Structures are given as structure tokens and as C-alpha cells.
Tab-separated table of C-alpha atoms in Angstrom:
chain	number	residue	atom	x	y	z
A	270	MET	CA	121.379	114.344	133.371
A	271	ALA	CA	120.138	110.984	134.698
A	272	ALA	CA	116.577	112.299	134.928
A	273	LYS	CA	116.779	113.561	131.354
A	274	THR	CA	117.961	110.242	129.924
A	275	GLU	CA	115.276	108.380	131.866
A	276	ASP	CA	112.625	110.724	130.419
A	277	THR	CA	114.035	110.222	126.916
A	278	ALA	CA	113.876	106.451	127.184
A	279	ARG	CA	110.408	106.569	128.747
A	280	ILE	CA	108.812	108.673	126.011
A	281	VAL	CA	110.016	106.243	123.354
A	282	VAL	CA	108.442	103.371	125.248
A	283	GLU	CA	105.231	105.277	125.975
A	284	SER	CA	104.860	106.678	122.451
A	285	MET	CA	105.420	103.290	120.847
A	286	GLU	CA	103.338	101.076	123.109
A	287	SER	CA	100.513	101.282	120.556
A	288	VAL	CA	102.870	100.469	117.655
A	289	PRO	CA	102.852	96.779	116.697
A	290	ALA	CA	105.843	94.830	118.037
A	291	PHE	CA	106.282	91.173	117.181
A	292	PRO	CA	107.976	88.368	119.124
A	293	PRO	CA	111.526	87.611	117.925
A	294	VAL	CA	110.628	84.971	115.325
A	295	HIS	CA	112.985	84.454	112.366
A	296	VAL	CA	111.739	85.285	108.852
A	297	GLY	CA	111.983	81.667	107.821
A	298	ALA	CA	109.085	80.900	110.140
A	299	CYS	CA	106.858	83.026	107.873
A	300	GLY	CA	107.678	81.037	104.753
A	301	GLY	CA	104.890	78.512	105.058
A	302	ASP	CA	102.398	77.380	102.426
A	303	ASN	CA	99.907	80.075	103.430
A	304	TYR	CA	102.180	82.824	102.107
A	305	GLN	CA	102.503	83.843	98.455
A	306	THR	CA	105.700	85.103	96.845
A	307	VAL	CA	106.754	88.538	98.093
A	308	GLU	CA	109.114	90.715	96.076
A	309	ILE	CA	111.309	93.031	98.150
A	310	VAL	CA	113.675	95.532	96.540
A	311	VAL	CA	116.406	96.546	98.979
A	312	ASP	CA	118.643	99.594	98.726
A	313	ASP	CA	122.223	98.369	98.315
A	314	ARG	CA	123.363	100.523	101.250
A	315	GLU	CA	121.258	98.328	103.564
A	316	ARG	CA	123.435	95.244	103.080
A	317	PRO	CA	125.450	95.775	106.297
A	318	SER	CA	122.248	95.964	108.375
A	319	GLY	CA	121.858	92.187	108.481
A	320	ILE	CA	118.245	92.414	107.298
A	321	VAL	CA	119.005	91.204	103.757
A	322	ALA	CA	120.470	87.952	105.087
A	323	GLU	CA	117.360	87.426	107.225
A	324	LEU	CA	114.989	88.141	104.309
A	325	GLU	CA	116.821	85.671	102.076
A	326	LYS	CA	115.953	82.907	104.538
A	327	ALA	CA	112.246	83.253	103.690
A	328	ALA	CA	111.048	80.505	101.347
A	329	HIS	CA	108.671	82.797	99.449
A	330	ALA	CA	110.668	86.029	99.318
A	331	ILE	CA	112.344	87.347	96.166
A	332	VAL	CA	115.021	89.789	97.317
A	333	LYS	CA	116.542	92.212	94.808
A	334	ILE	CA	119.395	94.598	95.591
A	335	GLU	CA	119.238	97.963	93.817
A	336	ARG	CA	120.005	101.612	94.505
A	337	LEU	CA	116.780	103.299	95.657
A	338	SER	CA	116.522	107.080	95.361
A	339	VAL	CA	114.071	107.191	98.273
A	340	GLY	CA	113.545	104.747	101.147
A	341	ASP	CA	115.342	101.542	102.042
A	342	TYR	CA	112.864	98.764	101.166
A	343	CYS	CA	110.221	98.674	98.418
A	344	VAL	CA	107.796	95.880	99.291
A	345	ASP	CA	105.612	94.256	96.619
A	346	GLY	CA	105.786	97.428	94.514
A	347	ALA	CA	103.364	99.090	96.906
A	348	VAL	CA	105.016	100.080	100.202
A	349	LEU	CA	108.202	102.081	100.664
A	350	ILE	CA	109.902	101.613	104.030
A	351	GLU	CA	112.511	103.830	105.634
A	352	ARG	CA	114.454	102.020	108.362
A	353	LYS	CA	116.193	103.933	111.118
A	354	THR	CA	118.057	102.806	114.188
A	355	ALA	CA	117.529	104.756	117.404
A	356	VAL	CA	120.774	106.648	116.762
A	357	ASP	CA	119.809	107.394	113.131
A	358	PHE	CA	116.375	108.654	114.165
A	359	ALA	CA	117.739	110.929	116.885
A	360	GLN	CA	120.548	112.247	114.688
A	361	SER	CA	118.270	113.040	111.742
A	362	LEU	CA	115.929	114.871	114.125
A	363	ILE	CA	118.786	116.897	115.619
A	364	GLU	CA	120.204	117.758	112.177
A	365	GLY	CA	116.785	118.711	110.777
A	366	ARG	CA	116.732	115.964	108.122
A	367	LEU	CA	113.862	113.871	109.487
A	368	PHE	CA	110.923	115.818	108.098
A	369	SER	CA	112.482	116.585	104.705
A	370	GLN	CA	113.044	112.826	104.348
A	371	ALA	CA	109.461	112.203	105.415
A	372	ALA	CA	108.241	114.697	102.797
A	373	ARG	CA	110.168	112.901	100.049
A	374	ILE	CA	108.983	109.424	100.988
A	375	SER	CA	105.389	110.672	101.378
A	376	SER	CA	105.407	112.248	97.912
A	377	SER	CA	106.489	108.967	96.277
A	378	PRO	CA	103.843	106.880	94.484
A	379	PHE	CA	104.124	104.195	97.187
A	380	ARG	CA	102.538	103.881	100.624
A	381	PRO	CA	105.220	105.061	103.067
A	382	ALA	CA	106.179	103.572	106.424
A	383	TYR	CA	108.967	103.858	108.973
A	384	ILE	CA	110.608	101.082	110.971
A	385	ILE	CA	112.455	102.360	114.027
A	386	GLU	CA	114.882	99.719	115.191
A	387	GLY	CA	116.347	99.320	118.659
A	388	ALA	CA	115.523	98.398	122.232
A	389	SER	CA	114.220	101.113	124.566
A	390	ALA	CA	117.519	101.163	126.468
A	391	GLU	CA	119.303	102.360	123.318
A	392	TRP	CA	117.382	105.642	123.405
A	393	ALA	CA	118.853	106.750	126.720
A	394	GLY	CA	121.659	109.278	126.432
A	395	LEU	CA	120.963	110.283	122.812
A	396	GLY	CA	120.598	113.961	123.726
A	397	VAL	CA	117.015	114.302	122.473
A	398	SER	CA	114.329	115.552	124.843
A	399	ARG	CA	111.078	113.772	125.635
A	400	GLU	CA	109.076	116.536	123.968
A	401	ALA	CA	111.171	116.453	120.767
A	402	LEU	CA	110.761	112.686	120.352
A	403	GLN	CA	107.047	112.865	121.046
A	404	GLY	CA	106.619	115.745	118.608
A	405	ALA	CA	108.556	113.901	115.908
A	406	LEU	CA	106.399	110.778	116.206
A	407	VAL	CA	103.176	112.826	116.200
A	408	THR	CA	104.328	114.745	113.110
A	409	LEU	CA	105.277	111.594	111.209
A	410	MET	CA	102.077	109.714	111.989
A	411	LEU	CA	99.474	112.495	111.968
A	412	ILE	CA	100.858	115.253	109.724
A	413	PHE	CA	102.714	113.153	107.152
A	414	ASP	CA	100.364	110.178	107.610
A	415	VAL	CA	103.325	107.785	107.775
A	416	PRO	CA	102.849	104.779	110.086
A	417	VAL	CA	105.759	104.031	112.393
A	418	PHE	CA	106.567	100.464	113.450
A	419	ARG	CA	108.924	99.428	116.225
A	420	SER	CA	111.476	96.649	115.934
A	421	SER	CA	113.968	95.287	118.451
A	422	GLY	CA	116.623	94.412	115.867
A	423	PRO	CA	117.454	93.253	112.306
A	424	ALA	CA	115.758	89.847	112.584
A	425	GLU	CA	112.500	91.402	113.749
A	426	SER	CA	112.728	94.172	111.129
A	427	ALA	CA	113.095	91.526	108.415
A	428	ARG	CA	110.105	89.592	109.739
A	429	LEU	CA	108.018	92.760	109.820
A	430	ILE	CA	108.988	93.697	106.239
A	431	TYR	CA	108.120	90.206	105.045
A	432	TYR	CA	104.842	90.196	106.949
A	433	ILE	CA	103.864	93.540	105.355
A	434	GLY	CA	104.560	92.043	101.938
A	435	SER	CA	102.617	88.859	102.620
A	436	GLN	CA	99.592	90.940	103.575
A	437	LEU	CA	99.879	93.065	100.431
A	438	VAL	CA	99.990	90.163	97.979
A	439	ARG	CA	96.509	89.182	99.094
A	440	LEU	CA	95.241	92.481	97.729
A	441	ARG	CA	96.610	92.083	94.214
A	442	ASP	CA	93.191	91.232	92.837
A	443	PRO	CA	92.287	94.224	90.598
A	444	GLY	CA	88.638	93.606	91.377
A	445	TYR	CA	89.201	94.593	94.988
A	446	VAL	CA	87.985	98.161	94.394
A	447	PRO	CA	87.710	99.449	97.999
A	448	TYR	CA	91.463	99.045	98.469
A	449	ARG	CA	92.250	100.902	95.228
A	450	GLN	CA	89.888	103.758	96.088
A	451	ALA	CA	91.206	104.054	99.640
A	452	LYS	CA	94.782	104.105	98.346
A	453	ALA	CA	94.064	107.013	95.987
A	454	LYS	CA	92.233	108.957	98.688
A	455	ARG	CA	95.057	108.429	101.194
A	456	LYS	CA	97.632	109.732	98.726
A	457	LYS	CA	95.793	113.016	98.159
A	458	THR	CA	95.240	113.415	101.900
A	459	ARG	CA	98.961	112.924	102.525
A	460	GLN	CA	99.841	115.423	99.811
A	461	LEU	CA	97.588	118.085	101.300
A	462	ARG	CA	98.924	117.500	104.818
A	463	ILE	CA	102.502	117.871	103.615
A	464	LEU	CA	101.692	121.138	101.861
A	465	GLN	CA	99.882	122.433	104.946
A	466	SER	CA	103.106	121.985	106.913
A	467	LEU	CA	104.687	124.767	104.817
A	468	PRO	CA	104.819	128.287	106.324
A	469	GLY	CA	101.670	130.308	105.701
A	470	VAL	CA	99.855	127.451	103.966
A	471	GLY	CA	96.487	126.322	105.284
A	472	ALA	CA	93.939	123.896	103.864
A	473	ASP	CA	92.689	126.268	101.155
A	474	ARG	CA	96.144	127.288	99.922
A	475	ALA	CA	97.345	123.673	100.003
A	476	LYS	CA	94.457	122.668	97.754
A	477	LYS	CA	95.223	125.497	95.329
A	478	LEU	CA	98.909	124.582	95.249
A	479	LEU	CA	98.120	120.939	94.459
A	480	GLU	CA	95.612	121.930	91.775
A	481	ARG	CA	98.126	124.298	90.165
A	482	PHE	CA	101.271	122.151	90.259
A	483	GLY	CA	99.839	118.615	90.383
A	484	THR	CA	102.354	117.018	92.758
A	485	VAL	CA	104.086	117.826	96.032
A	486	ARG	CA	107.457	117.589	94.298
A	487	ALA	CA	106.403	120.191	91.714
A	488	CYS	CA	105.258	122.486	94.530
A	489	PHE	CA	108.633	122.115	96.242
A	490	THR	CA	110.578	122.910	93.068
A	491	ALA	CA	108.424	125.880	92.049
A	492	SER	CA	110.135	129.260	92.051
A	493	PRO	CA	108.976	132.060	94.392
A	494	ALA	CA	107.543	133.842	91.350
A	495	GLU	CA	105.470	130.798	90.406
A	496	LEU	CA	104.293	130.351	93.983
A	497	SER	CA	103.227	133.998	94.097
A	498	GLU	CA	100.822	133.332	91.237
A	499	ILE	CA	98.662	131.265	93.596
A	500	GLU	CA	95.777	133.237	95.044
A	501	GLY	CA	96.476	134.081	98.691
A	502	ILE	CA	100.234	133.512	98.464
A	503	GLY	CA	102.157	136.750	98.315
A	504	PRO	CA	105.903	137.340	97.787
A	505	LYS	CA	106.614	137.098	101.533
A	506	THR	CA	104.927	133.691	101.923
A	507	ALA	CA	106.460	132.453	98.653
A	508	ALA	CA	109.922	133.411	99.902
A	509	ALA	CA	109.314	131.643	103.231
A	510	ILE	CA	108.208	128.441	101.415
A	511	ASP	CA	111.224	128.591	99.109
A	512	GLN	CA	113.556	128.945	102.086
A	513	VAL	CA	112.100	125.852	103.781
A	514	VAL	CA	112.178	123.519	100.780
A	515	SER	CA	115.489	124.617	99.253
């Protein structure tokens, strides 16, 4: 058992070494004159996390508390962040909720991101294998195209959220066309990747599904009969897709 927990902790460290981690600086340190106002909408269920209190210390942050249907933090009306502690991440992976949540946040009109919060020592003893953690991170970042950031705790999570917002406000200029074009292209790429994760759906079928239904959500809510109308998708594949998304 000791070897297993050591492997579990090690894969988290190894898999996240390339993910940006910031020194433990309080959010208030980011509120200098070089930062514009950042609006952050926080899901009301995140109040106990301690992040709201940290965000409210920032001189240029406008923090609003609302009930979000997807995600935990909507930053500058552009990025939707899902925050998970080490325990949350492991539990959602074990219970099979992680990727359905990733599909929902990826199909939103906002750029998705994950913040995984907790020191490496917290991952030991969670009952998740090295391979499962590695596979989950690869799937989130490469299949769903959702960047994953590491944080050591609430104060650092708040600083990271604020820093993301401060970077985004610099791109508000509507004349900055490359950003707008890249954003649209990324969204379609994410949509196609999500659809290709469905059983029996490759690149060609994913494209046909998106052309027929318009959005990932519409594809997920389509009936087996409607799915069967797509060229190359028979009743058997339609039933398999329906079973996964329902």
C-alpha cells in the first residue's frame, strides 16, 4: 500500500510540473496601478472555500456572488473556471463525474479551465492509481482542450483567478482580431474533440453531428432516432451514444 500511495503522489507532481504554479503571494499584491478592473462572478457554493475573501482584498476586483449552472468562477465574462481540491478531483474521477463535468464546461460559450488545489502530499492515500490520474489529466488537457492549473491553497487559487482576469482585460479591444479569430477556432476544435470522445464517433462523424445539431449540447440531447439520421451512425452506435450521455 505504501508503494501505491507514493506512486499516486508522484504522478501528480510529475504530471503537473509543467503547469504554472505561483509563489504564495496574496491577491492584494496584484491590485496595483498596472491592473484594470476585473469582474469575477463566483458561484455562491464557493463561499466556504475562502477564495471569495481573498478576491475581495484585490483593489481592482469586482466580485459578484451568483448561482452558476456550470463552473465555479466566471472571469471577465470570458473564462469559466472549475475548482477542485485533490479530494474532489479524485472522488469525481472514481464516481465517473469528471468527464461529464468537463463536457459541460467545454460546451459553454466561455473558455474553460480547471484549478486543482492542494499540496502534493494531499494526493497520497486517495485510492486513485498513477495511471488513472495521468489519464485524467491527459484527457482534460488534450481531448477536452481544458487547461489545468495547480494551486497550493485558497490564497494562491484567488491570486491565479485574479491574474487570469487581469490578463484578459487587456484583450478587450474589439480591434484585436487575432484573439477573436483564435477564440472561435478553439471553440469549434473543442466541440469536435468532445464529440469524438463518444463511442463510435470519429472525426468525420463528429463533423456531421456538429453540422446537423449545431452545438455539443444539442448532440447530447438528441434522441437515438435523430442520431441515426446522421450518415454513418446506425441504431447500434446511436444507442451507445445515448447510453453514455444520458
